[in-house]
Tab-separated table of C-alpha atoms in Angstrom:
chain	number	residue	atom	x	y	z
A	182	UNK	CA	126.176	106.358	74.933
A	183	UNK	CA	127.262	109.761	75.982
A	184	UNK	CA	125.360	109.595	78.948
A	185	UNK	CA	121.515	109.377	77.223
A	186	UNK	CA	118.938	107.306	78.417
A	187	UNK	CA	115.939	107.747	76.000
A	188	UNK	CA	112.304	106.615	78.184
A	189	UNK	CA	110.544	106.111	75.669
A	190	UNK	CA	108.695	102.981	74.217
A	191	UNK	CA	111.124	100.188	72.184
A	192	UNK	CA	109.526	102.012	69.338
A	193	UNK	CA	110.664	104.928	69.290
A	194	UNK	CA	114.102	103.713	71.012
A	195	UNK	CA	115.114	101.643	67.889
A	196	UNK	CA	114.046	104.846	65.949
A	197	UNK	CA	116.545	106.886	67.791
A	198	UNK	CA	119.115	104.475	67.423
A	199	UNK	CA	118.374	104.177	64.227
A	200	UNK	CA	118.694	108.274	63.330
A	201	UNK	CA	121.939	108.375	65.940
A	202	UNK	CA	123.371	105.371	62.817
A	203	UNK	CA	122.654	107.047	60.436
A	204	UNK	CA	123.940	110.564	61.204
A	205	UNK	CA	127.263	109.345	62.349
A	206	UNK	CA	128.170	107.407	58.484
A	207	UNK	CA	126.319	109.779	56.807
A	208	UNK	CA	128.316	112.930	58.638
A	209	UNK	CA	131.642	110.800	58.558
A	210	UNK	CA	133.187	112.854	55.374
A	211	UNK	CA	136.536	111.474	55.757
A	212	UNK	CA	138.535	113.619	53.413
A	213	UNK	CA	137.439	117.024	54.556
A	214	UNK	CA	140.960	117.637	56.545
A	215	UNK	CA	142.860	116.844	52.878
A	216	UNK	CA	140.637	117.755	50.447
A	217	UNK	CA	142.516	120.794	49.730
A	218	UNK	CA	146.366	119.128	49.428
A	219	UNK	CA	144.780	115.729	47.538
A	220	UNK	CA	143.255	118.106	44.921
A	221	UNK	CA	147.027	120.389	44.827
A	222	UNK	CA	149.060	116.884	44.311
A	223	UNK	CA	146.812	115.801	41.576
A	224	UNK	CA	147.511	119.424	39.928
A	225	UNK	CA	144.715	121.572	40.315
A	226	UNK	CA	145.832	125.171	40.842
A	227	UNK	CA	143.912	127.280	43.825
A	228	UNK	CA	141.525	128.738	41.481
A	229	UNK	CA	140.029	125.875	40.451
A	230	UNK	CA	140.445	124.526	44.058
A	231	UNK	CA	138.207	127.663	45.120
A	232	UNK	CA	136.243	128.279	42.170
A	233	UNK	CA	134.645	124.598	42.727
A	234	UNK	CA	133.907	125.243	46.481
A	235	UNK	CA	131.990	128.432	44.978
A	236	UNK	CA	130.099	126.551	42.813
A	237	UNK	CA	129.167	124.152	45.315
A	238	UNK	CA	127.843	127.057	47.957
A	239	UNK	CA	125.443	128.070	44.949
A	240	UNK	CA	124.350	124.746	44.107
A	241	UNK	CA	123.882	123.947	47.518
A	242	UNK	CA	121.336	127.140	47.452
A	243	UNK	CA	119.396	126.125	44.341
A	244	UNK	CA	118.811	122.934	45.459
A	245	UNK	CA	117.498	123.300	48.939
A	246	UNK	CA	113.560	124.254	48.490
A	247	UNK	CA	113.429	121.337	45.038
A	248	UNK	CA	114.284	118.464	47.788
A	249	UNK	CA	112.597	120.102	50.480
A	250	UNK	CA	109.254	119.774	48.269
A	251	UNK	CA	110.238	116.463	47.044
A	252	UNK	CA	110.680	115.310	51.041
A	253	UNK	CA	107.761	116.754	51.922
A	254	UNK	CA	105.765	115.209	49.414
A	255	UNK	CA	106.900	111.874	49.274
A	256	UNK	CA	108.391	110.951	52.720
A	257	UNK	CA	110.836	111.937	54.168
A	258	UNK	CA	112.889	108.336	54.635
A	259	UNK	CA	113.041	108.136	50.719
A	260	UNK	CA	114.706	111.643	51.200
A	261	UNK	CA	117.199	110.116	53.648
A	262	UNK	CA	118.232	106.907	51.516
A	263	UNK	CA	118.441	108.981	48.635
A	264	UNK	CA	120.631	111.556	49.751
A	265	UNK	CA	123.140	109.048	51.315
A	266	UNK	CA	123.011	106.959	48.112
A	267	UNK	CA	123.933	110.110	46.044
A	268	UNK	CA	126.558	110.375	48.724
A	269	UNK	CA	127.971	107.267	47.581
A	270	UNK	CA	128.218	108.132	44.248
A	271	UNK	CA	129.867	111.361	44.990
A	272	UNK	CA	132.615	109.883	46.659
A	273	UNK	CA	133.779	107.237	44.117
A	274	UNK	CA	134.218	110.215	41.560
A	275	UNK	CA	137.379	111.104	42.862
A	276	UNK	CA	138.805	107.857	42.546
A	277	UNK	CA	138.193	107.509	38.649
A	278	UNK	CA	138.421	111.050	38.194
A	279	UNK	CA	140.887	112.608	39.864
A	280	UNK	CA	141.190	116.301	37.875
A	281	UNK	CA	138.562	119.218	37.622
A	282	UNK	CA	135.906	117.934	35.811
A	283	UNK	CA	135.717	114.935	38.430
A	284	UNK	CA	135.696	117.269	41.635
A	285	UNK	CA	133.250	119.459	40.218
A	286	UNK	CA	131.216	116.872	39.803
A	287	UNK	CA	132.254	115.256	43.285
A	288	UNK	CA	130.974	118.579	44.866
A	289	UNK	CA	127.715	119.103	42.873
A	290	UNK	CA	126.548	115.376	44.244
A	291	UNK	CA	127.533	116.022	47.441
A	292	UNK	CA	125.231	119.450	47.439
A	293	UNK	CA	122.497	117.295	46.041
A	294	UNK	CA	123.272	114.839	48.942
A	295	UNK	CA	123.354	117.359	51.524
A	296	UNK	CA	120.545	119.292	50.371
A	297	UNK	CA	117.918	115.776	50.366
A	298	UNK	CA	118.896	115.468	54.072
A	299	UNK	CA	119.156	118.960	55.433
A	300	UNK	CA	116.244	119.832	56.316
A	301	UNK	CA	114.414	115.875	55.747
A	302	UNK	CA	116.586	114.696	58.546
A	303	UNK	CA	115.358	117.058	61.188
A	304	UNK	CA	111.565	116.604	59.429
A	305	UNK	CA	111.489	113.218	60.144
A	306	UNK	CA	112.676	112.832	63.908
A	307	UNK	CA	110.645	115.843	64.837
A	308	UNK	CA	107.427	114.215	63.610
A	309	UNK	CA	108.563	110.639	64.688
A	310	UNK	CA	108.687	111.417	68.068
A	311	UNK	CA	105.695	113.539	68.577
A	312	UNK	CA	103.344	111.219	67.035
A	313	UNK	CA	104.831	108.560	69.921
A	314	UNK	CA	103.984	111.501	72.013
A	315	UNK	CA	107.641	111.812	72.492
A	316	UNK	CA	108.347	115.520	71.231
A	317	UNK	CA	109.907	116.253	74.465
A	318	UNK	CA	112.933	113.779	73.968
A	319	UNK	CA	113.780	116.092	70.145
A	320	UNK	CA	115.567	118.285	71.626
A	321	UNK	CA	118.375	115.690	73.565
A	322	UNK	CA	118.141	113.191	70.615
A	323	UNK	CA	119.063	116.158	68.163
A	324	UNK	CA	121.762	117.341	69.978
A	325	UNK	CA	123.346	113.594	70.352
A	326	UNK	CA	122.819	112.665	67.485
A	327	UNK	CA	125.069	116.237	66.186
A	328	UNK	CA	127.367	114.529	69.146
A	329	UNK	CA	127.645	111.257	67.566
A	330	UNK	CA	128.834	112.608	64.228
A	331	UNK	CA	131.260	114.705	65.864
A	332	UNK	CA	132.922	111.937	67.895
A	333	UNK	CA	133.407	109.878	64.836
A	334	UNK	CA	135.445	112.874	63.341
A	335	UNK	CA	137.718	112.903	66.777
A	336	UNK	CA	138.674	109.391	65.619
A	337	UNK	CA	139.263	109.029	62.603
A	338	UNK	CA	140.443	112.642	61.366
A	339	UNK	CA	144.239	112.385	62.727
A	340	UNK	CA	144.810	109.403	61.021
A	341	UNK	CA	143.600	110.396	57.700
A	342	UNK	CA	147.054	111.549	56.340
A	343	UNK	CA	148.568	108.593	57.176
A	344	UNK	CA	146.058	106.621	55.090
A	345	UNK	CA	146.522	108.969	52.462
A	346	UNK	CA	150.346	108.309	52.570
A	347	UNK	CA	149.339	104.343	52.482
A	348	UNK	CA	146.903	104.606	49.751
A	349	UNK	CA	146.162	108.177	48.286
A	350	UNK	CA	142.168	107.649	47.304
A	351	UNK	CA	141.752	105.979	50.316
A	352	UNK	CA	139.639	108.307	52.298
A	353	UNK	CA	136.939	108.519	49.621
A	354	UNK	CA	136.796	104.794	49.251
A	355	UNK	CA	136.127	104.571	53.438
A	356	UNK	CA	133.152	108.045	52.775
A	357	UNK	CA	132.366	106.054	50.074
A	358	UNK	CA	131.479	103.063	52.138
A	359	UNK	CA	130.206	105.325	55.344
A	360	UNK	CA	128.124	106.587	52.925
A	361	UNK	CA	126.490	103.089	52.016
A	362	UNK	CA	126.355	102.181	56.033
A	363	UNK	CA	124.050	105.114	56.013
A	364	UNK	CA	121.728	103.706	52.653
A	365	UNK	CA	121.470	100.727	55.116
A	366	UNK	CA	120.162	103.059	58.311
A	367	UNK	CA	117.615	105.206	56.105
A	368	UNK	CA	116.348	101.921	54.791
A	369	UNK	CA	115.378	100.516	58.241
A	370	UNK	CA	113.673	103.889	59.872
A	371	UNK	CA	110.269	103.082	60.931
A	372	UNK	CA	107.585	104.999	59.239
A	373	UNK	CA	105.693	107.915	60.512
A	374	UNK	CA	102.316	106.565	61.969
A	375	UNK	CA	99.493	108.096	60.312
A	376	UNK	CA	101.377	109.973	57.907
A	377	UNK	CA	100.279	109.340	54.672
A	378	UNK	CA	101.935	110.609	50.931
A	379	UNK	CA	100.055	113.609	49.533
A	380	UNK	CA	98.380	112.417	46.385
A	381	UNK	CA	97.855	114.549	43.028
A	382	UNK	CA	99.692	115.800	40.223
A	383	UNK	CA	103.102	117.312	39.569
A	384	UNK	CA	101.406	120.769	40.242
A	385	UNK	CA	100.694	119.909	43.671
A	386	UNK	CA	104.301	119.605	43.960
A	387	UNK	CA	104.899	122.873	43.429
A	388	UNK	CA	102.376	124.174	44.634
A	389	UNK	CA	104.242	123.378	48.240
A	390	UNK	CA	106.600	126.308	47.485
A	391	UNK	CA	103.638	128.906	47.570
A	392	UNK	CA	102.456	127.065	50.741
A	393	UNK	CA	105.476	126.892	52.318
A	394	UNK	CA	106.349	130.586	51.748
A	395	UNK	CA	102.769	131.489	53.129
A	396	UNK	CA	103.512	129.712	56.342
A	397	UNK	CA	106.432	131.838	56.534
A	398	UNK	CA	104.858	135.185	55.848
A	399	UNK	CA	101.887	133.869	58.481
A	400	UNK	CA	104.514	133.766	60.855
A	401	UNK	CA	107.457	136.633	61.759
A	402	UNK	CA	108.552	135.038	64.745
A	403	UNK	CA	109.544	131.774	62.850
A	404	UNK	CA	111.235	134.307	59.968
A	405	UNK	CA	113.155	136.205	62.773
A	406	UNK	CA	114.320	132.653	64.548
A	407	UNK	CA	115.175	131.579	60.944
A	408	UNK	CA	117.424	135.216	60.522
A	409	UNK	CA	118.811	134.114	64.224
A	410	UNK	CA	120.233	130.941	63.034
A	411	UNK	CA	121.870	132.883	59.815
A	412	UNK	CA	123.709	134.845	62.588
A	413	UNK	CA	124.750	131.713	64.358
A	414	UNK	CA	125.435	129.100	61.526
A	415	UNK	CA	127.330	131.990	59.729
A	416	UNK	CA	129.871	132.318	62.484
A	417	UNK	CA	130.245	128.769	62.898
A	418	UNK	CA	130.694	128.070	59.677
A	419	UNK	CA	133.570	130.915	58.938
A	420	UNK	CA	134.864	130.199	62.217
A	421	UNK	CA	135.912	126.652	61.993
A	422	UNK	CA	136.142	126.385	58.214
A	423	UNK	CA	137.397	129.694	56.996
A	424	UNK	CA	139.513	131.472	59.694
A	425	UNK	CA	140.698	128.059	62.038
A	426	UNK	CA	144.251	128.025	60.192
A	427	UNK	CA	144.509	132.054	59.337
A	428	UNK	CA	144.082	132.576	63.212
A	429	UNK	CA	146.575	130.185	64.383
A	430	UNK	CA	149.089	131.320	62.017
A	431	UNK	CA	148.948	134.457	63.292
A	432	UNK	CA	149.767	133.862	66.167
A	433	UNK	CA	152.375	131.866	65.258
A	434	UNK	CA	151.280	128.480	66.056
A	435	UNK	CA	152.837	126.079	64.299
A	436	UNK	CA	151.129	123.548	61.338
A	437	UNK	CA	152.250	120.640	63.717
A	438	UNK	CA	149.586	121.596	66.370
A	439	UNK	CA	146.289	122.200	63.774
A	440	UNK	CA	145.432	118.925	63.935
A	441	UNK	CA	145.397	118.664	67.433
A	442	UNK	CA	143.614	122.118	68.350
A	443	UNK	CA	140.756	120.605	65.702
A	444	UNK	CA	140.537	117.771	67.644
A	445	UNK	CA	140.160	119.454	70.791
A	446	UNK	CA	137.593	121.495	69.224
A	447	UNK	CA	135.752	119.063	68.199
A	448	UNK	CA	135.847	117.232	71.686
A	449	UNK	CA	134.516	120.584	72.897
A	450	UNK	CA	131.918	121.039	70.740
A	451	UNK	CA	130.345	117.062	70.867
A	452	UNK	CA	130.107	117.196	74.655
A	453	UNK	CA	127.967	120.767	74.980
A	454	UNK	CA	126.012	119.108	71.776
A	455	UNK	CA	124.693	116.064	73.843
A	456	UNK	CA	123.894	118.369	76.687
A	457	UNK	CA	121.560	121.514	75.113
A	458	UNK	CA	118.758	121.284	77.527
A	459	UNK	CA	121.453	122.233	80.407
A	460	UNK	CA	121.000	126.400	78.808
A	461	UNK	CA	117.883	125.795	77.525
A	462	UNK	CA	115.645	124.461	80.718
A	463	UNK	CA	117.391	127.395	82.889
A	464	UNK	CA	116.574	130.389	80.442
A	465	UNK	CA	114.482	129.468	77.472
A	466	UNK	CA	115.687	128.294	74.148
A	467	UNK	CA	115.419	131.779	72.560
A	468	UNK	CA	117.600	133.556	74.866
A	469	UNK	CA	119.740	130.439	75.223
A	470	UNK	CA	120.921	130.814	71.125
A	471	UNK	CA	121.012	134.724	71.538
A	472	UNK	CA	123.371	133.942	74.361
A	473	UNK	CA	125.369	131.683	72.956
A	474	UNK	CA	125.808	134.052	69.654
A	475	UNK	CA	126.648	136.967	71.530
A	476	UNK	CA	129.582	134.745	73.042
A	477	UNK	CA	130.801	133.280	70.208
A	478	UNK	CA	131.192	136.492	68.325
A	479	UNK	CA	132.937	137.814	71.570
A	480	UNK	CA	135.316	135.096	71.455
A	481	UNK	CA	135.910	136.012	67.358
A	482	UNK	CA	136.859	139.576	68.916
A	483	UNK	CA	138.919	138.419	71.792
A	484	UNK	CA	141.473	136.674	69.483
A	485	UNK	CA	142.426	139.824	68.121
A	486	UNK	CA	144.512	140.373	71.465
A	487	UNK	CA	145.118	136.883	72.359
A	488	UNK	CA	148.623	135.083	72.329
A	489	UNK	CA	148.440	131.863	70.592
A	490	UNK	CA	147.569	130.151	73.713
A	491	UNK	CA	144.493	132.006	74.724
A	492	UNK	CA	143.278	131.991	71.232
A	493	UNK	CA	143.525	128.286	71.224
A	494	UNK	CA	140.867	128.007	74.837
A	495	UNK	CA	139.094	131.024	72.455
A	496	UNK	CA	138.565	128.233	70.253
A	497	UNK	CA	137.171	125.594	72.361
A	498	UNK	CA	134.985	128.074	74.147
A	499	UNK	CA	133.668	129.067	70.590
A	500	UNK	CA	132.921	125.207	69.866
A	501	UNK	CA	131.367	124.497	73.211
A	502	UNK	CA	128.479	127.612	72.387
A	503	UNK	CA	128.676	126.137	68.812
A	504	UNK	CA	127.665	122.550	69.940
A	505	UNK	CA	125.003	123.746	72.268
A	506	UNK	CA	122.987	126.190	69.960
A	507	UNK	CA	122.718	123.792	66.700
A	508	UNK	CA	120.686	121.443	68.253
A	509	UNK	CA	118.358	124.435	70.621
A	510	UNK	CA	117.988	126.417	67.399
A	511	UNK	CA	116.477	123.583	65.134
A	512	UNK	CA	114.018	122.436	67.966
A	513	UNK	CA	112.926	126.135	68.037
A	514	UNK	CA	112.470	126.026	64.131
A	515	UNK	CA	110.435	123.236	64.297
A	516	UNK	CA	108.349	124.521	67.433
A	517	UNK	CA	107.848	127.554	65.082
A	518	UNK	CA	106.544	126.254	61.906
A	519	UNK	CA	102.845	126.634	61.696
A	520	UNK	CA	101.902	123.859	59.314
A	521	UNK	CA	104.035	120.550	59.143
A	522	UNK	CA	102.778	119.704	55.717
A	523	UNK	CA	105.675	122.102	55.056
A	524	UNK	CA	108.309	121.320	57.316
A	525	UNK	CA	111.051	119.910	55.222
A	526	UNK	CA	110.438	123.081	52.546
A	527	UNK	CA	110.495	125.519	55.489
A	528	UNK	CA	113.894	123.444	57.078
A	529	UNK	CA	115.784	123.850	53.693
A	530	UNK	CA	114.788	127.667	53.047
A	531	UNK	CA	117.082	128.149	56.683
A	532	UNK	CA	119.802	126.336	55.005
A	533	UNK	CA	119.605	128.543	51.648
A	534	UNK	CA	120.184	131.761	54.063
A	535	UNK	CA	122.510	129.986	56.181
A	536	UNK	CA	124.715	128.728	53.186
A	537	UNK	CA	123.833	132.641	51.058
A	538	UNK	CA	125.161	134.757	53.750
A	539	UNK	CA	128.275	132.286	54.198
A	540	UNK	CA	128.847	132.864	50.352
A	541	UNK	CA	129.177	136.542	50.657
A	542	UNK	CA	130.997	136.531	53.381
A	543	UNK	CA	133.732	134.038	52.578
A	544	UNK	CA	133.838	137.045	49.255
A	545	UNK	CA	134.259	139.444	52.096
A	546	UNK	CA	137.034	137.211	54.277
A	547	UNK	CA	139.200	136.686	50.926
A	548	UNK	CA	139.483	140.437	50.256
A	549	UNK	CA	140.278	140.859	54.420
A	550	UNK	CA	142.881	138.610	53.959
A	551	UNK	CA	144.514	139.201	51.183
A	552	UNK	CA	144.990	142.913	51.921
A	553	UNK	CA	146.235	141.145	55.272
A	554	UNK	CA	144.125	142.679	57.520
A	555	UNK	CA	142.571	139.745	59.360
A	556	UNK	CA	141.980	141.771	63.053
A	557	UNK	CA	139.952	143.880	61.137
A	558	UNK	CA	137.533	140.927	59.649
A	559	UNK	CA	137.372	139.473	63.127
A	560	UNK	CA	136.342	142.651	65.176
A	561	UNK	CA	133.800	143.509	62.158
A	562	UNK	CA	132.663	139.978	62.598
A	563	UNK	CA	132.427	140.210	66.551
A	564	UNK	CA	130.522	143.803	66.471
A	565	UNK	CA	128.101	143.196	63.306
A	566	UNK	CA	127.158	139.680	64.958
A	567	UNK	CA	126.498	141.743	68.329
A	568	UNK	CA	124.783	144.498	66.671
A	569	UNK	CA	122.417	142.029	64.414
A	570	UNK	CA	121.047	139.813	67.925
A	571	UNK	CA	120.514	142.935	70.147
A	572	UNK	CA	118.251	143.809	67.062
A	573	UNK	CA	116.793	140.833	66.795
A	574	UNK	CA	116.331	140.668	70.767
A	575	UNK	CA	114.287	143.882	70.093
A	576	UNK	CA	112.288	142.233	67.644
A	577	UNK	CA	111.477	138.901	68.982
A	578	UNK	CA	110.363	140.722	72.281
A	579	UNK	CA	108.291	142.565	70.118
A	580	UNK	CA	106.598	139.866	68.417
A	581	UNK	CA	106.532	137.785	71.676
A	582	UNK	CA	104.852	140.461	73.182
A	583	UNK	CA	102.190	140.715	70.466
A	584	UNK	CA	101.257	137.292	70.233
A	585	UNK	CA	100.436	136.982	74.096
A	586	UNK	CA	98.240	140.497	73.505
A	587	UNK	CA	95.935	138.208	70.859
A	588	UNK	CA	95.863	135.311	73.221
A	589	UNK	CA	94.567	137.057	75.887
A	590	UNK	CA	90.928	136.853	75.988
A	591	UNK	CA	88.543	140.100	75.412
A	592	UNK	CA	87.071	141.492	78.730
């Protein structure tokens, strides 16, 4: 499978397997390349259409740190099946209630899906395999597991019109039932040996939000890798959600070849995600995501000159430093975070910067584009990402170069 070979006890093989399962139904989201024109033939008018993905970002944000606590609290396979069972839910909406109200309420359970698994997901394979004394595997079964949910895209994504044509609901009924493949993965993960539920009262709960957020202020080097990712996740996120079509049609490539270039993409960016520890063992994993930031905002800024066909290898090159940092960055979150009482907490308050930043600057991108100045967004994009990891560079030496000062012993 994509070249792994996990040596490691049948243990914590069956685990992996198990994760790899899940994260491919779970990730397969088989309307996301019609989402836009299902919702336009059933009448809803662009604001609405947009309006609703706003709403979404915001819920997304709100409910990050609640189901962080809860998966920290009460384990974090409940988390899993949970989140994949809301999934479920989420995507038979749309089938029985195809106008606004119903895909509002399609993308508020899918936050609340998302959000249970962000960071519980990560929580859960990171502690699995150390205590199997295994922690050195994490960093290859993260990124193949990001692999695995990619590849499943490269299949089934072209055809997804077609089925549309056949049967218009019918990529939410096939989420619907990825979705329940996943219930059925969650439900057979092995437990975490010697973890145990923290007991107490309903103030106990929350008190994991104070200790989470004094793990973080204990720590600036896991705050600056958390303001690292932001940098990272942000450009990913614009890049392949946001600009992908705006940048094509610019350079006049036409609709017919989206789908295709998306594929490619994808191809791209699921082979360099099964293969992080390539960067990562040659120059560290925090210079490995600076690196791969500063190259992926340099390929933003390159497609400002491109033709269309340079833009397009701009785009696979931006995927293939897109596949390989995911994985490297959460392995150096999790390296990072002090106390693993909190880890699912900590995971989640990445995600509500991540998604935050992405809010303001889709605001930003709509403006750029509709006063058609789309060059202009990109090289602001390219020189703002540069500028913001040469000053976190700075700082992480900084800190780096602290920490080893206190570790030295006193002479």
């Amino acid at each position: 499978m994509l070249g792994l070979r996990v040596p490691a006890t049948p243990d914590v093989a069956r685990a992996v397997r198990l994760t790899y399962g899940f994260q491919f139904f779970f990730g397969l989201l088989l309307w996301v390349p019609i989402f836009y024109e299902y919702q336009k033939q059933l009448g809803m008018s662009d604001a609405e259409i947009f309006g609703i993905q706003s709403i979404y970002y915001i819920a997304f944000c709100l409910m990050e740190i609640p189901t962080g606590m809860v998966a920290d609290r009460f384990d974090y396979r409940t988390s899993l099946w949970l989140g994949a069972g809301v999934l479920v839910v989420a995507n038979m909406v749309p089938v029985f209630a195809g106008n606004y109200t119903g895909f509002l309420v399609h993308f508020l359970l899918i936050a609340l899906a998302r959000s249970l698994i962000s960071g519980a997901q990560s929580a859960y394979l990171y502690e699995y395999l150390n205590a199997h004394n295994a922690g050195h595997l994490y960093l290859k079964v993260e990124g193949v597991g990001r692999s695995y949910s990619l590849v499943g895209k490269i299949v089934y994504w072209p055809v997804i019109g077609l089925l549309m044509q056949w049967n218009m609901p019918s990529p939410y009924w096939l989420t619907a039932i990825n979705a329940f493949i996943a219930v059925v993965f969650a439900l057979k993960l092995p437990p975490i040996p010697g973890w145990q539920r923290t007991e107490g009262k309903t103030s106990k709960l929350l008190a994991g939000v104070g200790g989470a957020f004094s793990a973080l202020k204990s720590s600036r080097w896991l705050l600056l890798l958390m303001i690292q990712g932001i940098a990272m996740f942000t450009l990913v996120r614009i890049m392949q959600v946001n600009l992908f079509q705006p940048a094509l049609e610019s350079k006049s490539v036409s609709v017919n070849w989206y789908g295709s270039v998306l594929a490619a993409m994808t191809i791209f960016e699921a082979v360099s995600a099964a293969r992080p520890h390539w960067l990562s063992k040659k120059i560290g994993p925090a210079r490995s995501v600076f690196l791969l930031t500063i190259v992926m905002a340099l390929s933003i800024g390159l497609i400002v000159p491109a033709n269309g066909i340079v833009t397009i290898v701009l785009l696979c090159l931006f995927s293939v430093t897109a596949g390989m940092s995911f994985p490297i960055q959460k392995k150096l979150l999790n390296d990072a975070i002090p106390d693993s009482r909190y880890r699912a907490t900590l995971l989640s308050m990445e995600s509500i910067m991540d998604r935050a930043v992405c809010a303001v600057v889709a605001v930003a991108l709509g403006a750029y584009l509709a006063g058609g100045r789309l060059n202009e967004f990109l090289l602001l994009s390219c020189f703002v990402s540069v500028g913001l990891m040469a000053l976190l560079a700075a700082l992480l030496l900084a800190v780096r170069t602290t920490r080893r000062r206190r570790a030295q012993p006193v002479r």
